[in-house]
Coordinates of C-alpha atoms in Angstrom, one line a residue:
M1 CA 21.4 -12.8 11.7
E2 CA 20.7 -15.7 9.8
E3 CA 16.5 -15.7 8.9
F4 CA 14.8 -18.6 10.5
K5 CA 13.6 -20.9 7.6
P6 CA 11.1 -23.4 8.8
M7 CA 10.7 -26.7 7.6
L8 CA 6.6 -26.6 7.8
S9 CA 4.4 -23.5 7.0
F10 CA 0.8 -23.4 7.6
V11 CA -1.4 -21.6 5.7
S12 CA -4.9 -20.8 6.4
P13 CA -7.6 -18.4 5.0
V14 CA -9.5 -16.7 7.5
Y15 CA -13.4 -15.7 7.5
K16 CA -15.7 -15.3 10.0
A17 CA -13.6 -17.4 12.5
D18 CA -12.9 -15.4 15.3
K19 CA -14.2 -17.8 17.7
I20 CA -12.2 -20.8 16.6
L21 CA -8.7 -19.3 15.5
E22 CA -7.3 -20.1 19.1
K23 CA -8.4 -23.6 19.1
L24 CA -7.0 -23.8 15.5
V25 CA -3.5 -22.6 16.6
G26 CA -3.7 -24.7 19.6
E27 CA -4.1 -28.0 17.8
I28 CA -1.7 -27.2 15.1
Q29 CA 0.9 -26.5 18.1
K30 CA 0.2 -30.0 19.5
V31 CA 0.5 -31.9 16.1
M32 CA 4.1 -30.0 15.7
L33 CA 5.4 -31.0 19.2
N34 CA 4.7 -34.6 17.8
I35 CA 6.4 -33.5 14.6
G36 CA 9.3 -31.8 16.2
T37 CA 10.6 -29.6 13.8
G38 CA 10.2 -25.7 13.2
Y39 CA 7.0 -24.2 11.8
E40 CA 5.0 -21.0 11.1
I41 CA 1.4 -20.6 10.9
I42 CA 0.2 -18.0 8.4
L43 CA -3.2 -16.7 9.0
V44 CA -4.8 -14.9 6.4
D45 CA -7.6 -12.3 6.9
D46 CA -9.9 -12.1 3.9
R47 CA -11.3 -8.6 5.5
S48 CA -13.6 -10.7 7.9
P49 CA -16.6 -8.8 9.2
D50 CA -16.1 -10.2 12.6
K51 CA -13.2 -9.7 15.5
S52 CA -11.1 -12.5 13.6
W53 CA -8.3 -9.5 12.9
D54 CA -8.2 -8.9 16.6
V55 CA -8.0 -12.4 17.5
M56 CA -5.5 -12.7 14.9
K57 CA -3.3 -9.9 16.1
K58 CA -3.4 -11.2 19.6
L59 CA -2.1 -14.9 18.7
S60 CA 0.9 -13.2 16.7
Q61 CA 1.8 -11.3 19.8
D62 CA 1.5 -14.4 22.1
F63 CA 3.2 -16.9 19.6
S64 CA 6.2 -15.8 17.5
E65 CA 5.7 -18.6 15.1
V66 CA 2.2 -17.1 14.3
H67 CA 2.0 -14.6 11.3
S68 CA -1.2 -12.6 10.8
I69 CA -1.9 -11.0 7.2
R70 CA -4.8 -9.0 6.5
L71 CA -5.9 -8.2 3.0
S72 CA -7.0 -4.8 1.9
R73 CA -10.7 -6.3 1.3
N74 CA -12.8 -9.5 0.6
F75 CA -10.8 -11.1 -2.5
G76 CA -12.2 -14.4 -1.7
Q77 CA -10.9 -17.8 0.1
H78 CA -8.6 -18.7 -2.9
P79 CA -6.8 -15.6 -3.3
A80 CA -6.3 -15.3 0.3
I81 CA -4.8 -18.6 0.0
M82 CA -2.3 -17.2 -2.7
A83 CA -1.6 -14.5 -0.3
G84 CA -0.6 -16.6 2.3
L85 CA 1.5 -18.9 0.0
S86 CA 3.5 -15.7 -1.4
Q87 CA 4.7 -15.4 2.1
A88 CA 5.4 -19.1 3.3
K89 CA 8.9 -20.0 3.9
G90 CA 8.6 -23.6 4.8
D91 CA 10.3 -26.5 2.8
W92 CA 6.5 -27.8 3.0
V93 CA 3.5 -26.0 3.0
V94 CA 0.2 -27.4 4.4
V95 CA -2.8 -25.6 3.3
M96 CA -6.0 -26.0 5.1
D97 CA -9.2 -24.3 6.3
C98 CA -9.9 -22.4 9.5
D99 CA -12.9 -24.0 10.3
L100 CA -11.5 -27.2 12.0
Q101 CA -13.3 -29.3 9.6
D102 CA -9.6 -30.2 8.3
Q103 CA -8.1 -31.5 11.5
P104 CA -4.7 -30.5 12.5
K105 CA -3.6 -33.8 13.9
E106 CA -4.0 -35.4 10.3
V107 CA -1.1 -33.3 9.3
L108 CA 1.1 -36.0 10.7
K109 CA -0.1 -38.5 8.4
L110 CA 0.2 -36.4 5.6
Y111 CA 4.0 -35.2 6.4
N112 CA 5.0 -38.9 6.9
K113 CA 3.5 -39.9 3.5
A114 CA 5.2 -36.7 2.0
K115 CA 8.5 -38.2 3.2
E116 CA 8.3 -41.4 1.2
G117 CA 8.9 -39.2 -1.9
F118 CA 5.8 -37.4 -2.6
D119 CA 5.7 -33.9 -3.8
I120 CA 1.9 -33.4 -2.8
V121 CA -0.1 -35.2 -0.5
L122 CA -4.1 -34.7 -0.5
A123 CA -5.9 -35.4 2.3
K124 CA -9.1 -37.4 0.7
R125 CA -12.5 -36.7 2.7
K126 CA -13.9 -40.3 2.4
N127 CA -16.7 -39.6 5.3
R128 CA -17.5 -35.7 5.1
Q129 CA -19.3 -34.2 7.9
D130 CA -21.1 -31.7 5.8
S131 CA -25.0 -31.2 5.3
F132 CA -26.7 -33.5 2.7
F133 CA -27.1 -30.3 0.5
K134 CA -23.7 -29.5 0.7
K135 CA -22.4 -32.8 -0.1
I136 CA -24.6 -33.2 -3.4
S137 CA -23.8 -29.6 -4.5
S138 CA -20.3 -30.5 -4.2
K139 CA -20.6 -33.8 -6.4
V140 CA -22.8 -32.0 -8.9
F141 CA -20.1 -29.3 -8.9
S142 CA -17.2 -31.8 -9.3
K143 CA -19.3 -33.5 -12.2
I144 CA -19.8 -30.4 -14.2
Y145 CA -16.5 -29.2 -13.7
G146 CA -14.7 -32.3 -14.7
F147 CA -16.5 -32.2 -17.8
F148 CA -15.8 -28.5 -19.1
T149 CA -12.2 -29.0 -18.1
D150 CA -11.7 -32.9 -19.0
T151 CA -10.1 -33.4 -15.3
N152 CA -10.8 -36.0 -12.9
Y153 CA -11.7 -33.5 -10.4
D154 CA -12.5 -35.7 -7.2
N155 CA -14.9 -33.9 -4.7
E156 CA -13.4 -35.9 -1.9
V157 CA -10.3 -33.5 -2.2
A158 CA -10.0 -29.5 -1.5
N159 CA -7.5 -27.3 -0.2
F160 CA -6.2 -29.6 2.4
G161 CA -3.2 -31.2 2.0
I162 CA 0.9 -30.9 1.9
Y163 CA 3.0 -29.7 -0.9
H164 CA 6.9 -29.3 -1.6
H165 CA 8.0 -25.7 -1.8
R166 CA 8.8 -26.2 -5.5
V167 CA 5.1 -27.2 -5.8
I168 CA 4.1 -23.8 -4.4
R169 CA 6.5 -21.9 -6.3
S170 CA 5.1 -23.5 -9.8
I171 CA 1.5 -22.4 -8.3
L172 CA 2.3 -18.8 -7.8
D173 CA 4.1 -18.8 -11.2
I174 CA 0.8 -19.3 -12.6
S175 CA -0.7 -15.6 -13.8
D176 CA -4.3 -16.7 -14.1
S177 CA -6.5 -13.7 -12.8
I178 CA -8.9 -16.2 -11.5
K179 CA -7.7 -18.6 -9.1
F180 CA -8.7 -21.9 -8.1
F181 CA -6.3 -23.7 -5.7
P182 CA -7.1 -27.4 -6.0
L183 CA -7.3 -26.8 -9.9
F184 CA -3.8 -25.3 -9.6
V185 CA -2.5 -28.3 -7.8
S186 CA -3.7 -30.6 -10.4
F187 CA -2.4 -28.4 -13.2
V188 CA 1.3 -28.3 -12.2
G189 CA 1.9 -32.2 -11.9
Y190 CA 4.7 -33.5 -9.8
N191 CA 4.7 -36.4 -7.9
S192 CA 1.0 -36.8 -6.2
T193 CA -0.6 -39.0 -4.1
S194 CA -3.8 -38.7 -1.5
I195 CA -4.7 -40.3 1.9
I196 CA -7.7 -40.8 3.7
V197 CA -8.0 -38.3 6.5
E198 CA -10.8 -37.6 9.3
H199 CA -13.2 -35.1 8.6
A200 CA -14.9 -33.4 11.2
Q201 CA -17.9 -31.4 11.8
R202 CA -17.6 -27.6 11.4
E203 CA -16.7 -26.0 14.8
E204 CA -18.5 -22.7 14.1
G205 CA -21.0 -21.0 11.6
S206 CA -21.8 -22.1 8.4
S207 CA -19.9 -22.1 5.1
S208 CA -19.2 -19.3 3.1
Y209 CA -19.6 -21.1 0.2
S210 CA -23.5 -21.0 -1.0
F211 CA -25.0 -22.8 -3.9
F212 CA -24.6 -19.9 -6.1
K213 CA -21.3 -18.8 -4.7
L214 CA -20.5 -22.5 -6.0
I215 CA -21.8 -21.9 -9.4
S216 CA -19.9 -18.7 -10.0
L217 CA -17.0 -20.6 -8.6
A218 CA -17.4 -23.1 -11.2
F219 CA -18.2 -20.8 -14.2
N220 CA -15.1 -18.8 -13.5
S221 CA -12.9 -21.5 -13.2
I222 CA -14.5 -23.3 -16.1
I223 CA -14.1 -19.9 -18.3
S224 CA -10.9 -19.2 -16.9
F225 CA -9.4 -22.9 -17.7
S226 CA -11.4 -24.2 -20.5
N227 CA -12.2 -23.1 -23.9
K228 CA -14.7 -26.6 -24.4
P229 CA -17.9 -24.6 -23.9
L230 CA -16.6 -22.7 -27.3
K231 CA -16.1 -26.1 -28.9
L232 CA -19.2 -27.5 -27.8
F233 CA -21.1 -24.5 -29.5
V234 CA -19.1 -25.0 -32.8
K235 CA -19.9 -28.8 -32.9
F236 CA -23.6 -27.7 -32.0
G237 CA -23.6 -25.2 -34.8
L238 CA -22.3 -27.5 -37.2
T239 CA -24.5 -30.0 -36.1
I240 CA -27.7 -27.7 -36.6
S241 CA -26.0 -26.6 -40.1
V242 CA -25.7 -30.1 -41.6
T243 CA -29.6 -31.1 -40.4
S244 CA -30.7 -27.9 -42.0
F245 CA -28.8 -28.6 -45.1
M246 CA -30.2 -32.0 -45.2
F247 CA -34.0 -30.6 -44.6
G248 CA -33.5 -28.2 -47.5
L249 CA -32.3 -31.2 -49.8
Y250 CA -35.5 -33.0 -48.6
N251 CA -38.1 -30.0 -49.3
I252 CA -36.6 -29.4 -52.7
Y253 CA -37.2 -33.1 -53.5
L254 CA -40.9 -32.3 -52.0
A255 CA -41.0 -29.5 -54.3
L256 CA -39.8 -31.3 -57.4
T257 CA -42.2 -34.4 -56.6
N258 CA -45.3 -31.9 -56.1
Q259 CA -45.6 -33.2 -52.5
I260 CA -45.8 -30.0 -50.9
E261 CA -49.5 -29.0 -50.5
V262 CA -49.6 -26.1 -48.1
L263 CA -47.1 -23.7 -47.5
G264 CA -47.0 -22.6 -43.8
Y265 CA -44.6 -20.2 -42.0
S266 CA -44.5 -21.7 -38.4
S267 CA -41.5 -24.1 -39.2
I268 CA -39.8 -20.9 -40.6
I269 CA -40.6 -18.8 -37.4
V270 CA -39.5 -21.4 -35.2
S271 CA -36.4 -22.0 -37.3
I272 CA -35.4 -18.3 -37.0
W273 CA -36.3 -17.9 -33.2
F274 CA -34.1 -21.4 -32.5
L275 CA -31.2 -20.2 -34.7
S276 CA -31.5 -16.8 -33.2
G277 CA -31.1 -18.2 -29.7
I278 CA -28.2 -20.4 -30.5
I279 CA -26.4 -17.3 -32.4
I280 CA -27.2 -14.8 -29.2
T281 CA -25.8 -17.7 -26.5
T282 CA -22.8 -18.3 -28.8
I283 CA -21.9 -14.5 -28.9
G284 CA -22.5 -14.1 -25.4
I285 CA -20.2 -17.0 -24.4
T286 CA -17.7 -15.7 -26.9
G287 CA -18.0 -12.1 -24.9
I288 CA -17.6 -13.8 -21.7
Y289 CA -14.1 -15.1 -23.1
V290 CA -13.4 -11.7 -24.3
G291 CA -14.0 -10.3 -21.2
K292 CA -11.9 -12.5 -19.3
I293 CA -9.0 -11.9 -21.7
F294 CA -9.7 -8.1 -20.9
D295 CA -9.5 -8.8 -17.6
Q296 CA -6.2 -10.9 -17.6
T297 CA -4.4 -7.9 -19.7
K298 CA -5.4 -5.4 -17.2
N299 CA -3.0 -7.5 -14.9
R300 CA -4.4 -6.1 -11.3
P301 CA -3.2 -8.0 -8.2
I302 CA -5.2 -10.6 -7.3
F303 CA -4.7 -9.6 -3.8
I304 CA -3.6 -6.6 -1.7
I305 CA -2.2 -7.0 1.5
D306 CA -3.0 -4.4 4.3
E307 CA -1.1 -5.4 7.2
I308 CA 1.4 -7.9 8.5
K309 CA 1.5 -8.7 12.3

């Protein structure tokens, strides 16, 4: 019997979403009635502490197009997305969050745009329905992230979008131990565009991304994808060395012309502490990179699937 191959695969990581999953699936089913092609919905339970997995199992029992995957522990949003992508069979893959801020009805616009010849169509949230704090922290995150990775990271674009299956294959081939889906999409290239979509209020609960989680995500992604911090410290070290050399020459000149009246130790102590701080920081940054290399060489799986329903 020939295996069913859907045209569209929906991939959504799930965490603390037991009250909105039924609505999410219902909204996807509605839009797919308009598109009128075969599809599958892949929900990935990132070991949510609520009853999400129970809801997912029931949805899989009730609807043949719903496939539920449970990870062995909480790996994080982006490894969960990767787990879903690894199971997707569609020619096109839609990645979206499960909180219904990404509106399933907008998939019709994304799909129609993709059929114009694009491999990637990203959903642009021009009018974000997030809190003021989240919008500001997201903007700061994108600026810092863009600076350190030399990319034009757009904070109006996140995971939501439609991707051709060859784009997904290229993303899955990236072997970095730290996963960040939007950055991988930017990295693999292909023919890409974006369109403005509606962004809704969160249906239930709050985002699992706190400010400190965003900082941690930014730090790990920057270290994983960029050596710019090391380059900056090299430039800073060289600047200090040149400045110190020039200052030394100036002091030799003062000594030769008998212009040094009082020999103080304050400047020496300040210099020692300052340079010690720079050296320790530089060693620390280097150590973090070495640690990441160590993690990479261990080649541990980024996710482990416990159950599939």
